[in-house]
CSV table of C-alpha atoms in Angstrom, one decimal:
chain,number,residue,atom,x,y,z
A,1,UNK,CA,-22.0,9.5,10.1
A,2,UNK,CA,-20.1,12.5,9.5
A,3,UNK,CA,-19.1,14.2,6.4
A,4,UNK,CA,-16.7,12.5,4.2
A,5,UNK,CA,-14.1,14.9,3.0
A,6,UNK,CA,-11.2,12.6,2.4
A,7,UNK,CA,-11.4,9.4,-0.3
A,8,UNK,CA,-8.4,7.4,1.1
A,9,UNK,CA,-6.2,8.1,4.8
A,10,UNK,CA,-3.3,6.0,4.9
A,11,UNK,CA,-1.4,4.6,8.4
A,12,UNK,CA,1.7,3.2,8.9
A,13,UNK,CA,5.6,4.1,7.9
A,14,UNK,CA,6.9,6.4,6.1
A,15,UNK,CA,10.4,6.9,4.9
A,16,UNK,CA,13.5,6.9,3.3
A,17,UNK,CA,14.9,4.8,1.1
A,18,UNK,CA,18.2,4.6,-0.4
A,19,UNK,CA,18.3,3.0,-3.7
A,20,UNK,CA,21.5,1.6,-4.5
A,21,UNK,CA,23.4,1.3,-8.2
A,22,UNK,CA,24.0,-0.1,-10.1
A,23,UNK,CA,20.8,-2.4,-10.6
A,24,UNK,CA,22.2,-6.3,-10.0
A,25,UNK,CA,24.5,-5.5,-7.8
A,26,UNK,CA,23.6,-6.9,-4.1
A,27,UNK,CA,23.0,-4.8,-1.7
A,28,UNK,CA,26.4,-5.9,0.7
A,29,UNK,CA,28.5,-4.7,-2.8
A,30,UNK,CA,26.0,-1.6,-3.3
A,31,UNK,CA,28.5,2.0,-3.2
A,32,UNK,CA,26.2,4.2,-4.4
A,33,UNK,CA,22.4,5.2,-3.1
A,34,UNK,CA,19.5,7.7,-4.3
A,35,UNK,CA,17.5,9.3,-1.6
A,36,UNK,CA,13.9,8.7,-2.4
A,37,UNK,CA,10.8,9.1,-0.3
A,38,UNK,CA,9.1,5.9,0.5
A,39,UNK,CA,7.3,3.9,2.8
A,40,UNK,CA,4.3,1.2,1.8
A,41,UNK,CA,1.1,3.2,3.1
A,42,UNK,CA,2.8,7.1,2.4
A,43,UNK,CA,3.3,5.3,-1.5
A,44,UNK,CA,-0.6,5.0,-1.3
A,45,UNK,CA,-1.6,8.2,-0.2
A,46,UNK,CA,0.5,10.1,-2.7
A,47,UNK,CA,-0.8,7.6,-5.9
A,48,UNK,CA,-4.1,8.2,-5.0
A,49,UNK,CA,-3.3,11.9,-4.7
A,50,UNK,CA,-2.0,11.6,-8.0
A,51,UNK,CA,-5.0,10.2,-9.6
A,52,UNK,CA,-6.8,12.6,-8.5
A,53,UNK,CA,-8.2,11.6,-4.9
A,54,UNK,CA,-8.4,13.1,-1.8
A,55,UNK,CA,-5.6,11.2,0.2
A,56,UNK,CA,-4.4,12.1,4.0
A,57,UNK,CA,-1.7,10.2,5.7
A,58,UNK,CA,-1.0,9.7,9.3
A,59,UNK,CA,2.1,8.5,10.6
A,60,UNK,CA,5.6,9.5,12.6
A,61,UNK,CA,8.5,11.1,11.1
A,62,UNK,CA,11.9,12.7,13.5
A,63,UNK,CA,12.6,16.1,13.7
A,64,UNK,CA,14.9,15.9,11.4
A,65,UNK,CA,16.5,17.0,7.7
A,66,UNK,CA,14.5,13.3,6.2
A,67,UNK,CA,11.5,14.2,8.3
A,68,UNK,CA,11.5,17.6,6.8
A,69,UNK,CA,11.8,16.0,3.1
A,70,UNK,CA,8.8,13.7,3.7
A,71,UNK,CA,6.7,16.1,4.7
A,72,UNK,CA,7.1,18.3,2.1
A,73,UNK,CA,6.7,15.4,-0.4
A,74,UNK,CA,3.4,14.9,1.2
A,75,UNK,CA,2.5,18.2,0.7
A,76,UNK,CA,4.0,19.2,-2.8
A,77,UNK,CA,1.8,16.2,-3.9
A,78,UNK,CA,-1.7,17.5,-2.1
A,79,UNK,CA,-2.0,14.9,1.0
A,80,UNK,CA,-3.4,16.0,4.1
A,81,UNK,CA,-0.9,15.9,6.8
A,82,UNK,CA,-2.6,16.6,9.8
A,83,UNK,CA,-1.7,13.2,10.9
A,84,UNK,CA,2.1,13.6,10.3
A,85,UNK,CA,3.6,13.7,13.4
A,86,UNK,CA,7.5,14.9,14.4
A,87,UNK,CA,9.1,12.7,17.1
A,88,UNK,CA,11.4,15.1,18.9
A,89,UNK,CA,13.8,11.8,20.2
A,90,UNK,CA,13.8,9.5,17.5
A,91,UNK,CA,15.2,9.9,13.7
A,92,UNK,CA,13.4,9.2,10.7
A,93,UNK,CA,12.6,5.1,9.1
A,94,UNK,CA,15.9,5.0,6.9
A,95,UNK,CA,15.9,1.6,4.4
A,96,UNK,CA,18.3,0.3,2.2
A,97,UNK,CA,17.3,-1.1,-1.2
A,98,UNK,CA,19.6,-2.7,-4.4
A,99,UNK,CA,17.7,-4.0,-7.1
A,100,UNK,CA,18.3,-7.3,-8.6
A,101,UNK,CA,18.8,-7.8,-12.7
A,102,UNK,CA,14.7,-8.3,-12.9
A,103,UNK,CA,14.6,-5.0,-10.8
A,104,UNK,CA,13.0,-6.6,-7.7
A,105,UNK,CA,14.2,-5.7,-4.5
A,106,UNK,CA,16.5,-6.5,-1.5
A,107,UNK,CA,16.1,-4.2,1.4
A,108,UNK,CA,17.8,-4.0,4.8
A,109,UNK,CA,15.8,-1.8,7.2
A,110,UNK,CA,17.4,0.6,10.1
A,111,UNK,CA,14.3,1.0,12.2
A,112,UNK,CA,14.9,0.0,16.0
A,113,UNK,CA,13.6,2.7,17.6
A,114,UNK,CA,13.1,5.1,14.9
A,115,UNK,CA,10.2,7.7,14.6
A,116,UNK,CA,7.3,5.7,12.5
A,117,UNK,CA,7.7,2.5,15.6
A,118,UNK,CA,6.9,5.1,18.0
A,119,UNK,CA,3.1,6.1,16.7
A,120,UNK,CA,1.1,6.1,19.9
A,121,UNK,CA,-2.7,5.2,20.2
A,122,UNK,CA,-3.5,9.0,22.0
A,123,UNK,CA,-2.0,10.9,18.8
A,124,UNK,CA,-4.1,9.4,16.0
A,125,UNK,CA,-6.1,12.5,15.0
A,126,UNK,CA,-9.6,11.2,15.5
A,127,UNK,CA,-11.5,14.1,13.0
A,128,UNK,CA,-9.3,12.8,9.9
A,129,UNK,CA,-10.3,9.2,10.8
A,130,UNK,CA,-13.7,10.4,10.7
A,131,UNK,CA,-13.4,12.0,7.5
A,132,UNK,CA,-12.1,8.9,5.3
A,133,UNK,CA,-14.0,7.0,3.1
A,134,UNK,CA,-11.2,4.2,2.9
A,135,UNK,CA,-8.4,3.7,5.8
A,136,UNK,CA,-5.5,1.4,4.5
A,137,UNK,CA,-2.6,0.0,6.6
A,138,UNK,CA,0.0,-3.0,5.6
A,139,UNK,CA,1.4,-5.3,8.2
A,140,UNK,CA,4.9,-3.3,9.1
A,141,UNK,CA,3.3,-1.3,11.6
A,142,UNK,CA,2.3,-4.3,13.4
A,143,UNK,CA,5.6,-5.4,14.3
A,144,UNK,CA,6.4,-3.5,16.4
A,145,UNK,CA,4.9,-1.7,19.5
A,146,UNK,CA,3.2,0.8,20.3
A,147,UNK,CA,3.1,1.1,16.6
A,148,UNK,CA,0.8,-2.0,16.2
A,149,UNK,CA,-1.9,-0.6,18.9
A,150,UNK,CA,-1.6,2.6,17.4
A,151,UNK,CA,-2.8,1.2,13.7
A,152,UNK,CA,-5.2,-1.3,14.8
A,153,UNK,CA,-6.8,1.6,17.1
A,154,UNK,CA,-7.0,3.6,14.0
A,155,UNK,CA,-8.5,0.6,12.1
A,156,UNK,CA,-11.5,0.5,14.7
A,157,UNK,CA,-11.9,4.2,15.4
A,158,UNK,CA,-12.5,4.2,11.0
A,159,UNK,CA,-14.8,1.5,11.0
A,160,UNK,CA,-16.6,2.9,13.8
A,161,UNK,CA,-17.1,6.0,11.7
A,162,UNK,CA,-18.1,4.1,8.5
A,163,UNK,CA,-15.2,3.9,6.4
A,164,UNK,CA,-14.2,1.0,4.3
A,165,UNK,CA,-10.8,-0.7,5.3
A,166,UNK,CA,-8.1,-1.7,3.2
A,167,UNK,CA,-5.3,-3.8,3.9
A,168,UNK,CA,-1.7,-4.8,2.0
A,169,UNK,CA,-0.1,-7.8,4.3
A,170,UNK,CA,3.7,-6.2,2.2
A,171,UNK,CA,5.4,-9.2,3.8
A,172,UNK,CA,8.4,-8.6,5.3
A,173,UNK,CA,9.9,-11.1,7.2
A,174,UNK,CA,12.9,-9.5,8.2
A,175,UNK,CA,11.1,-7.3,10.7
A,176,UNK,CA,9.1,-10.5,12.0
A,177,UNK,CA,10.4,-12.9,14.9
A,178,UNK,CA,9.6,-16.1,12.9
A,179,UNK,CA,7.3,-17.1,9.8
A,180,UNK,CA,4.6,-18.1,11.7
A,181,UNK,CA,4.2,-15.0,14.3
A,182,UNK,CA,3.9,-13.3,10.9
A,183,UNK,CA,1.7,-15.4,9.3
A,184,UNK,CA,-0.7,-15.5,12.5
A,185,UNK,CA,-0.2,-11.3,13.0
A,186,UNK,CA,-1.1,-10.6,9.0
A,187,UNK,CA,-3.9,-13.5,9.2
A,188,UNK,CA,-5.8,-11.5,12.2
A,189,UNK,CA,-4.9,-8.0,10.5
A,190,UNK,CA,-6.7,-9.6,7.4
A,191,UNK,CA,-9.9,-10.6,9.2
A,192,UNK,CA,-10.1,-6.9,10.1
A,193,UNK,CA,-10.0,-6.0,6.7
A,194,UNK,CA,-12.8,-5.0,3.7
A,195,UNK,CA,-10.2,-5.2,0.9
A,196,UNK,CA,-7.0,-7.4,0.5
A,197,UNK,CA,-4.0,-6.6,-2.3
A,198,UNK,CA,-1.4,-9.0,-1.8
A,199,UNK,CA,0.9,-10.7,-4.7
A,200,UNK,CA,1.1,-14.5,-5.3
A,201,UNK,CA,3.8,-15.3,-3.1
A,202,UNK,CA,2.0,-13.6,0.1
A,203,UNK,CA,-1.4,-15.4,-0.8
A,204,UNK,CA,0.1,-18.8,-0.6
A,205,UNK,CA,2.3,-17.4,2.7
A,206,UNK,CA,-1.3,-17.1,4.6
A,207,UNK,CA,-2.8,-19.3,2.8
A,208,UNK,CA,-1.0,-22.9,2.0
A,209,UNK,CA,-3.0,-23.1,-1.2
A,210,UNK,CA,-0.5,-23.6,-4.1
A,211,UNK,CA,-3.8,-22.9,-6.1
A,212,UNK,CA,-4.9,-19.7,-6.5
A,213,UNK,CA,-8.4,-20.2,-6.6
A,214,UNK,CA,-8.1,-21.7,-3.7
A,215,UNK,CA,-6.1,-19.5,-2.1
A,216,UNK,CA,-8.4,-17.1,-2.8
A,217,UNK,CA,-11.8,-18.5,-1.4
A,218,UNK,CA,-9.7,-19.7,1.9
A,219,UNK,CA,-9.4,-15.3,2.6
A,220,UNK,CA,-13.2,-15.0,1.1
A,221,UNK,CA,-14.3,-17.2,3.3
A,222,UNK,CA,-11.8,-18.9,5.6
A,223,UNK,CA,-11.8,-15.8,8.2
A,224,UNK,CA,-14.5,-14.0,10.0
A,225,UNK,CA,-15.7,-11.5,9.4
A,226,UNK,CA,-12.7,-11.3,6.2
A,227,UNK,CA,-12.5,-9.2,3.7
A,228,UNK,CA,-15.3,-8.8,1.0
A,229,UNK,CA,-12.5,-8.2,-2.1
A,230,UNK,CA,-9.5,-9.6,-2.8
A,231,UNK,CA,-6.9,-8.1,-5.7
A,232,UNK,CA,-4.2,-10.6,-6.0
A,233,UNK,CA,-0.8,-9.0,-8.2
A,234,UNK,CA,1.4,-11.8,-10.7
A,235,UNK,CA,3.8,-9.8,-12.0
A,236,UNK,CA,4.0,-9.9,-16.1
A,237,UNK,CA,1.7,-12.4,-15.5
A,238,UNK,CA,-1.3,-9.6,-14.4
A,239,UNK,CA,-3.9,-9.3,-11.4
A,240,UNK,CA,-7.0,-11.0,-10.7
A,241,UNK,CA,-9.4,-9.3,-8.7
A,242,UNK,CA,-12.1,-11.5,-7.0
A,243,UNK,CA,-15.4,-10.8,-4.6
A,244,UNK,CA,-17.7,-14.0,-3.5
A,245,UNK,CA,-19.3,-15.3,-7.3
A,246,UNK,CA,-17.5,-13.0,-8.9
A,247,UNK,CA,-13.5,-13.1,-10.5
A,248,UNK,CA,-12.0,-10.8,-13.5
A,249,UNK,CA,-8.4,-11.4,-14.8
A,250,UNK,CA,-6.4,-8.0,-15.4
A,251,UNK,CA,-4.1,-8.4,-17.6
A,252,UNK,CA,-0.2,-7.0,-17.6
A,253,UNK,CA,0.8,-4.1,-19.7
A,254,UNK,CA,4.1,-4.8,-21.5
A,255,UNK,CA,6.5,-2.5,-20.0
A,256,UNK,CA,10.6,-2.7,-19.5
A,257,UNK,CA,10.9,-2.6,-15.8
A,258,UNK,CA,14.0,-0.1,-14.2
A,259,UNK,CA,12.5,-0.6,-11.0
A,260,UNK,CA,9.3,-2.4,-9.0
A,261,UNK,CA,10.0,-1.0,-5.9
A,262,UNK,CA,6.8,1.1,-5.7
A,263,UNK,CA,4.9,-1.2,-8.1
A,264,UNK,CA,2.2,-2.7,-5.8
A,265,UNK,CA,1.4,0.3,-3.6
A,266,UNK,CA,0.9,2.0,-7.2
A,267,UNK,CA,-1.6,-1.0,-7.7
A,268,UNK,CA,-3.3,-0.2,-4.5
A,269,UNK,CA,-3.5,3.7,-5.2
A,270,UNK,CA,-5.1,3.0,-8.4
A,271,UNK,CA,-7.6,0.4,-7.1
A,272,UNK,CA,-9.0,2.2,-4.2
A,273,UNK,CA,-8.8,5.2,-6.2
A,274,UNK,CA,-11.3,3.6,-8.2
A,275,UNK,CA,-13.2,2.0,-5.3
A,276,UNK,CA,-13.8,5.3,-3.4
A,277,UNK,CA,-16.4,6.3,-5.4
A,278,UNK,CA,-18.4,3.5,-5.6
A,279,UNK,CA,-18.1,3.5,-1.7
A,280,UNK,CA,-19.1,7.1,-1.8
A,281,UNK,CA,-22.0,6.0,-3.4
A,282,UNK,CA,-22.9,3.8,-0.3
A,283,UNK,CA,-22.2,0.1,-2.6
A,284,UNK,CA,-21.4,-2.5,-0.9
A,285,UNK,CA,-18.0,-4.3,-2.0
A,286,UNK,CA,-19.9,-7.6,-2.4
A,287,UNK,CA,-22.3,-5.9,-5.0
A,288,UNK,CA,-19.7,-5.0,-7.3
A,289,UNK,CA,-20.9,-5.7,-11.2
A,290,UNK,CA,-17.8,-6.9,-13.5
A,291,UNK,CA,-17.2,-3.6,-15.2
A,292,UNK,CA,-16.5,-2.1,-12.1
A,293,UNK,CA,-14.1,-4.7,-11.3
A,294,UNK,CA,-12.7,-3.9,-14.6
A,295,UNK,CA,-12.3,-0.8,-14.6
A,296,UNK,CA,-10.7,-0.8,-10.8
A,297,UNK,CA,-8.5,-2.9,-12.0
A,298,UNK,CA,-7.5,-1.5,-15.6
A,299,UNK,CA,-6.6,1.6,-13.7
A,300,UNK,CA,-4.3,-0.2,-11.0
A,301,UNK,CA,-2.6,-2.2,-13.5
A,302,UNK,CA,-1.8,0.7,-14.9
A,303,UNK,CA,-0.7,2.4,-12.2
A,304,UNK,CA,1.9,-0.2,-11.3
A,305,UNK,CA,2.8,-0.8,-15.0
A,306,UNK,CA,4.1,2.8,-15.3
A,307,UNK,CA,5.6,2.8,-11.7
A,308,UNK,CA,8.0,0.1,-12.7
A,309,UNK,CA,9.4,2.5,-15.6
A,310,UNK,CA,10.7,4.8,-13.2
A,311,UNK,CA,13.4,4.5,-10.0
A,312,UNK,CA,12.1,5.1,-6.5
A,313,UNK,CA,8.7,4.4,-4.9
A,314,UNK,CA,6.8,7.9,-4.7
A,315,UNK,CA,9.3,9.7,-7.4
A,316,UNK,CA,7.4,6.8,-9.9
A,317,UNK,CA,3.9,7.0,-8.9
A,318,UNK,CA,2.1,7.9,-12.3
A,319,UNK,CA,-0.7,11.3,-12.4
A,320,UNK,CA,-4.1,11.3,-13.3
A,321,UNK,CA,-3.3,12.1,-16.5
A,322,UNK,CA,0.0,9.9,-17.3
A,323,UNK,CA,-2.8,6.9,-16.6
A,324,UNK,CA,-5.6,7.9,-18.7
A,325,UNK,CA,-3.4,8.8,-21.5
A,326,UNK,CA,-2.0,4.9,-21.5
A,327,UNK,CA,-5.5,3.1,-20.7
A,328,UNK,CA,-6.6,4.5,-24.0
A,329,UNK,CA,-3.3,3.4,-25.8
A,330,UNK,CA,-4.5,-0.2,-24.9
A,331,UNK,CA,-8.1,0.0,-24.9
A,332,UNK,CA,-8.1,-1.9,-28.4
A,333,UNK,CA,-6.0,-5.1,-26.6
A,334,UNK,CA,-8.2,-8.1,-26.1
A,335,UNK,CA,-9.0,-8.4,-22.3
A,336,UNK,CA,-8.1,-5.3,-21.1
């Protein structure tokens, strides 16, 4: 296998989001937006850049003044962008976002046509593919074509190379014909998958398990070959992470929330963060003692908690530092 030089390559949208004010306003009475970088898998790639991995990202932005702002986000914050493309017809992912009174929110997305849709199987760069311990995607870019052939190509060509994949179904059903094209899509995604993050909400989606144990064991089991971890988010309410005989409760940290946008990618950045080296190490997820669970899971909660302190989705993703600085504030609370 060849050298692995990267710890986490992302795939899928990146983009622009507007964030409207003030927070509880709906989005049709929203006046007033903030620009912020944004984009479920480029939100990864910067948080585990941030926590001090090796990220890359690979995706389509236009040619274009929002184009030019992502990339330099990228690279201001240390990602590889070999992989970030510039569409010469199409404009840059633009999405609209107000945020309700709990700070959770409503988007509207203008994407027909635009840049990230337009990712084409013959441009993934096949040497970064090889180079990445962990490949995550979410379910956006498989809604639309050639986008969709053009993640799950880069899904296969990472395997092929020996990396671990990662998957976040970020439900969206907006972008999706009908509930149950999604459900089916994200349910086949899943079963190419080594790791699953999704929140409650989603895992009863897939699932039809009210029960989240049960929920659970139905993606542990219920789909072959299926993932081999699961990390399921609840809000205040904390995150369980769960292999096959094995499942640790994470528990919340107490923060006032200005916005959650960016809160479950920060999760996912801390978590694989974590899970890269012990995939360096050549582990198998399905080995995985409790500490380690623990720990992967102290620092994504963590992650997320301070994410949800600040507006915008990359602007809030917490540093290396910023994290370990507030794991040992709460070392001394009972579970964590």
């Amino acid at each position: 296998m060849p050298a692995k030089t990267l710890d986490v390559v992302s795939v899928g949208e990146i983009l622009i989001d507007f964030v409207g004010s003030p927070k509880g306003c709906p989005l049709a009475e929203v006046t007033d937006f903030r620009r912020a970088a944004g984009g479920g898998p480029a939100n990864v790639a910067v948080g585990v850049a941030r926590l001090g991995g090796r990220a890359g990202f690979i995706g389509k932005v236009g040619r274009d003044a929002f184009g030019d702002h992502l990339q330099k986000v990228l690279e201001e914050n240390n990602v590889d962008t070999r992989g970030l493309l510039r569409d010469r017809e199409a404009n840059t992912t633009l999405v609209f976002v107000a945020l309700n009174e709990k700070a959770v929110p409503e988007f509207v997305f203008f994407r027909h046509g635009t840049a990230d849709t337009r990712l084409d199987p013959a441009e993934l760069p096949r040497e970064v593919l090889a180079a990445t311990q962990i490949l995550h995607f979410s379910s956006v870019s498989l809604t639309v074509e050639p986008a969709r052939s053009a993640t799950l190509e880069a899904v296969r060509l990472a395997r092929a190379a020996g990396a671990v994949i990662s998957f976040d179904p970020n439900l969206r059903l907006s972008l999706w014909p009908d509930r149950e094209t999604a459900r089916r899509n994200i349910l086949q995604a899943a079963a190419r998958a080594d790791i699953i993050k999704l929140n409650a909400e989603e895992l009863v989606f897939l699932t039809g398990c009210p029960e989240m144990a049960a929920g659970i064991a139905a993606l542990l089991s219920g789909i072959a070959p299926g993932p081999r971890l699961i990390a399921v988010t609840r809000g205040a309410a904390g995150a369980v992470l769960a292999r096959q005989g094995l499942q640790v409760e994470i528990p919340a940290l107490p923060v006032t929330a200005v916005d959650t946008t960016g809160a479950g990618d920060a999760f996912m950045a801390g978590m694989l963060t974590a899970l890269a080296g012990i995939s360096g190490e050549g582990r198998d997820l399905t080995d995985l003692e409790e500490r380690e669970l623990h720990h992967a899971g102290r620092l994504a909660a963590t992650a997320a908690a301070l994410a949800c302190t600040r507006p915008g989705a990359i602007p809030a993703l917490p540093t290396q530092a910023e994290v370990e600085e507030e794991i040992q504030r709460n070392l001394r609370r009972v579970g964590f």
